[in-house]
mmCIF file of C-alpha atoms in Angstrom:
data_model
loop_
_atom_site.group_PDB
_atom_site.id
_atom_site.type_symbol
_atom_site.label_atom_id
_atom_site.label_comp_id
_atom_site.label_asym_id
_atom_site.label_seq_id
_atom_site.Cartn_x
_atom_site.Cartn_y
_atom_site.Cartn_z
ATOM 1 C CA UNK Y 1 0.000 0.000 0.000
ATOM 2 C CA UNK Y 2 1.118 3.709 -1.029
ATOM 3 C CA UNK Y 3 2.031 5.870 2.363
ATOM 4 C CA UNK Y 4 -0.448 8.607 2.034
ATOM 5 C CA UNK Y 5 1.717 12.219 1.484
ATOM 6 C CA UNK Y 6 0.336 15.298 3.381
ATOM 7 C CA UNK Y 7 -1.990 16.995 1.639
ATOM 8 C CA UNK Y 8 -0.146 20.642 1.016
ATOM 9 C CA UNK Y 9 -3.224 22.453 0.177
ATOM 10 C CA UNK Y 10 -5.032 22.988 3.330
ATOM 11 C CA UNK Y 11 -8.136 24.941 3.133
ATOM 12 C CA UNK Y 12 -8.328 29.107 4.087
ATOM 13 C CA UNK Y 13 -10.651 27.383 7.428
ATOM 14 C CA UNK Y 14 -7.953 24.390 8.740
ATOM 15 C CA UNK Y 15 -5.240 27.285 8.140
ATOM 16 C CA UNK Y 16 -6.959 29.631 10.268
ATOM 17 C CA UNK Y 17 -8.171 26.516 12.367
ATOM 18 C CA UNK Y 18 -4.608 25.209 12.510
ATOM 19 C CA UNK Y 19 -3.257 28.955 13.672
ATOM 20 C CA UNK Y 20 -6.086 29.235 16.407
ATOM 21 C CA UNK Y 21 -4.568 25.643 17.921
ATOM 22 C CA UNK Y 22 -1.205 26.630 17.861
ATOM 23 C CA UNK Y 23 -2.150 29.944 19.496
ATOM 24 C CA UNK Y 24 -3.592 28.729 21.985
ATOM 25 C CA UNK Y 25 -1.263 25.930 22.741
ATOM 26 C CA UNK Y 26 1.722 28.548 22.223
ATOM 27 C CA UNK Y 27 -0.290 30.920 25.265
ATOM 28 C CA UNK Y 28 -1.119 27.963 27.815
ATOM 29 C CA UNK Y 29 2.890 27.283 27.641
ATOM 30 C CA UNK Y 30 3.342 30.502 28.647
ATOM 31 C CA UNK Y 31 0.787 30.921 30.915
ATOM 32 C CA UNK Y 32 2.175 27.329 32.605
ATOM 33 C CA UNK Y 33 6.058 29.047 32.593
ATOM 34 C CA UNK Y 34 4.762 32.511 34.011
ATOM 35 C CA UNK Y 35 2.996 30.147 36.715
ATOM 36 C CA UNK Y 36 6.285 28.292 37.216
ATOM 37 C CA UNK Y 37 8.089 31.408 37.638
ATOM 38 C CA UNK Y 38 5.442 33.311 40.140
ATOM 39 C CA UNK Y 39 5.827 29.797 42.417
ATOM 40 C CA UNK Y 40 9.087 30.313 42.658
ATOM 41 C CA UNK Y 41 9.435 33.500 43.722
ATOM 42 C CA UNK Y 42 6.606 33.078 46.247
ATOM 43 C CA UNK Y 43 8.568 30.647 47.573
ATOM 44 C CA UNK Y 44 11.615 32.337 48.127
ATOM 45 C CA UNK Y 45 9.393 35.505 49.077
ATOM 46 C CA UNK Y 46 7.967 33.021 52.316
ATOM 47 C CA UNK Y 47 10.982 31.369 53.320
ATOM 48 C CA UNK Y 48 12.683 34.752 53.640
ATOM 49 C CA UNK Y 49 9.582 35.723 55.810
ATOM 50 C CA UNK Y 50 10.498 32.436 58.182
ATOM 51 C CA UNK Y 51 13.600 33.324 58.272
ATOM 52 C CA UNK Y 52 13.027 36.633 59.039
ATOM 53 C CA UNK Y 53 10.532 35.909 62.013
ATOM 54 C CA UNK Y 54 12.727 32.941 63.065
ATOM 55 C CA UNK Y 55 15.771 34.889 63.678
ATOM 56 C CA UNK Y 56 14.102 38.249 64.693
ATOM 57 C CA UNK Y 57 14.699 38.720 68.696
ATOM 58 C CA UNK Y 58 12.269 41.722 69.088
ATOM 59 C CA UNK Y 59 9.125 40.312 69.129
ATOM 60 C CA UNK Y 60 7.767 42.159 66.236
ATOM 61 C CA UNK Y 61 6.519 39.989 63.615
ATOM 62 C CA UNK Y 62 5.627 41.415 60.036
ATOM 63 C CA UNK Y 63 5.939 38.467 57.772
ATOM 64 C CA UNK Y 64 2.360 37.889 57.710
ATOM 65 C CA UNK Y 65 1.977 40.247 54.846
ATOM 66 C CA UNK Y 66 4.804 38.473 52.263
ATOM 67 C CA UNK Y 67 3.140 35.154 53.648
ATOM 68 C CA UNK Y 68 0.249 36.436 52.213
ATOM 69 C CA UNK Y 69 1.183 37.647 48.747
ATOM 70 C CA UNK Y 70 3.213 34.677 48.463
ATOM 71 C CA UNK Y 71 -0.257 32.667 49.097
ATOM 72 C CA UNK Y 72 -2.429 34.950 46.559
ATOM 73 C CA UNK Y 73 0.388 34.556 43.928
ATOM 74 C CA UNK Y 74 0.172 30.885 44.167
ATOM 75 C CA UNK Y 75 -3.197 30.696 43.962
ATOM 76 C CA UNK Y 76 -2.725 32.810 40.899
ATOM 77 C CA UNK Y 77 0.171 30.235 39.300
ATOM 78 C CA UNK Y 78 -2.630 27.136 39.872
ATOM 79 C CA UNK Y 79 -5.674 29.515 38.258
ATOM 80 C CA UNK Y 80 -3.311 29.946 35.492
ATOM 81 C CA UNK Y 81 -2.366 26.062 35.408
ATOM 82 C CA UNK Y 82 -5.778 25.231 35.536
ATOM 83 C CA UNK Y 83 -6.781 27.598 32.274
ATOM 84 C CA UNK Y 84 -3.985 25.811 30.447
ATOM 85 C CA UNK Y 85 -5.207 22.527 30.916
ATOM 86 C CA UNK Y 86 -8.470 23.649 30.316
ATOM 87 C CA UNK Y 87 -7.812 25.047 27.056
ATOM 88 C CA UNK Y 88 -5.834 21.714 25.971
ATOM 89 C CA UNK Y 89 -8.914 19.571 26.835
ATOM 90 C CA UNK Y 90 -11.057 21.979 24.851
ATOM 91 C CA UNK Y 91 -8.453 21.532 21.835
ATOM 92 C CA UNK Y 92 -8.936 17.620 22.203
ATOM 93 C CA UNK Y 93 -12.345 17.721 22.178
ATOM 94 C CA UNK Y 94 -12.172 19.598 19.282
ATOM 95 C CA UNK Y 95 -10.125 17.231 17.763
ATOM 96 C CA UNK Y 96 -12.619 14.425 18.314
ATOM 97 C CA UNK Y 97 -15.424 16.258 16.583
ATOM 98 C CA UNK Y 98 -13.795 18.672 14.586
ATOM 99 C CA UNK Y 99 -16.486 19.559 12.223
ATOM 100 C CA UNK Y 100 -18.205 21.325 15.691
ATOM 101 C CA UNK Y 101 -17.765 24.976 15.942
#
């Protein structure tokens, strides 16, 4: 049997289709690194807050507040994780039934 060659001449619709998946595959990535990223600095951002109150002798605590951004900005990273995998799922049921719009 023949292998079947790609067929070069894609239709003005599975170009644009084609460009809307890779679009939105290209901004989940990024969405997934800037996630990466803001978990990582919130983590360095609360450990310097323990350290802080751990070695601080005066009874004054005020590491609650980077605690606390560090907390919102991972929340933030898994929202952002979570739209990324959404999107993918979307693009996989779209390839199931791609003649739904």
């Amino acid at each position: 049997m023949p292998e079947e060659e790609p067929d070069e001449a894609q239709t003005p619709r599975q170009s644009a289709r084609d460009q809307k998946i890779e679009k939105i595959l290209v901004d989940a990535h990024r969405r997934d690194d800037e996630a990466d990223i803001r978990d990582v600095e919130s983590d360095k951002r609360a450990e310097a807050a323990d350290l802080e109150a751990f070695l601080d002798t005066s009874e004054t605590y005020s590491g609650h507040g980077e605690r606390r951004a560090a907390a919102l900005d991972r929340s933030h990273a898994k929202s952002d994780r979570q739209s990324s995998a959404d999107d993918r799922a979307e693009l996989t049921k779209h390839k199931e039934n791609p003649n739904a719009e």
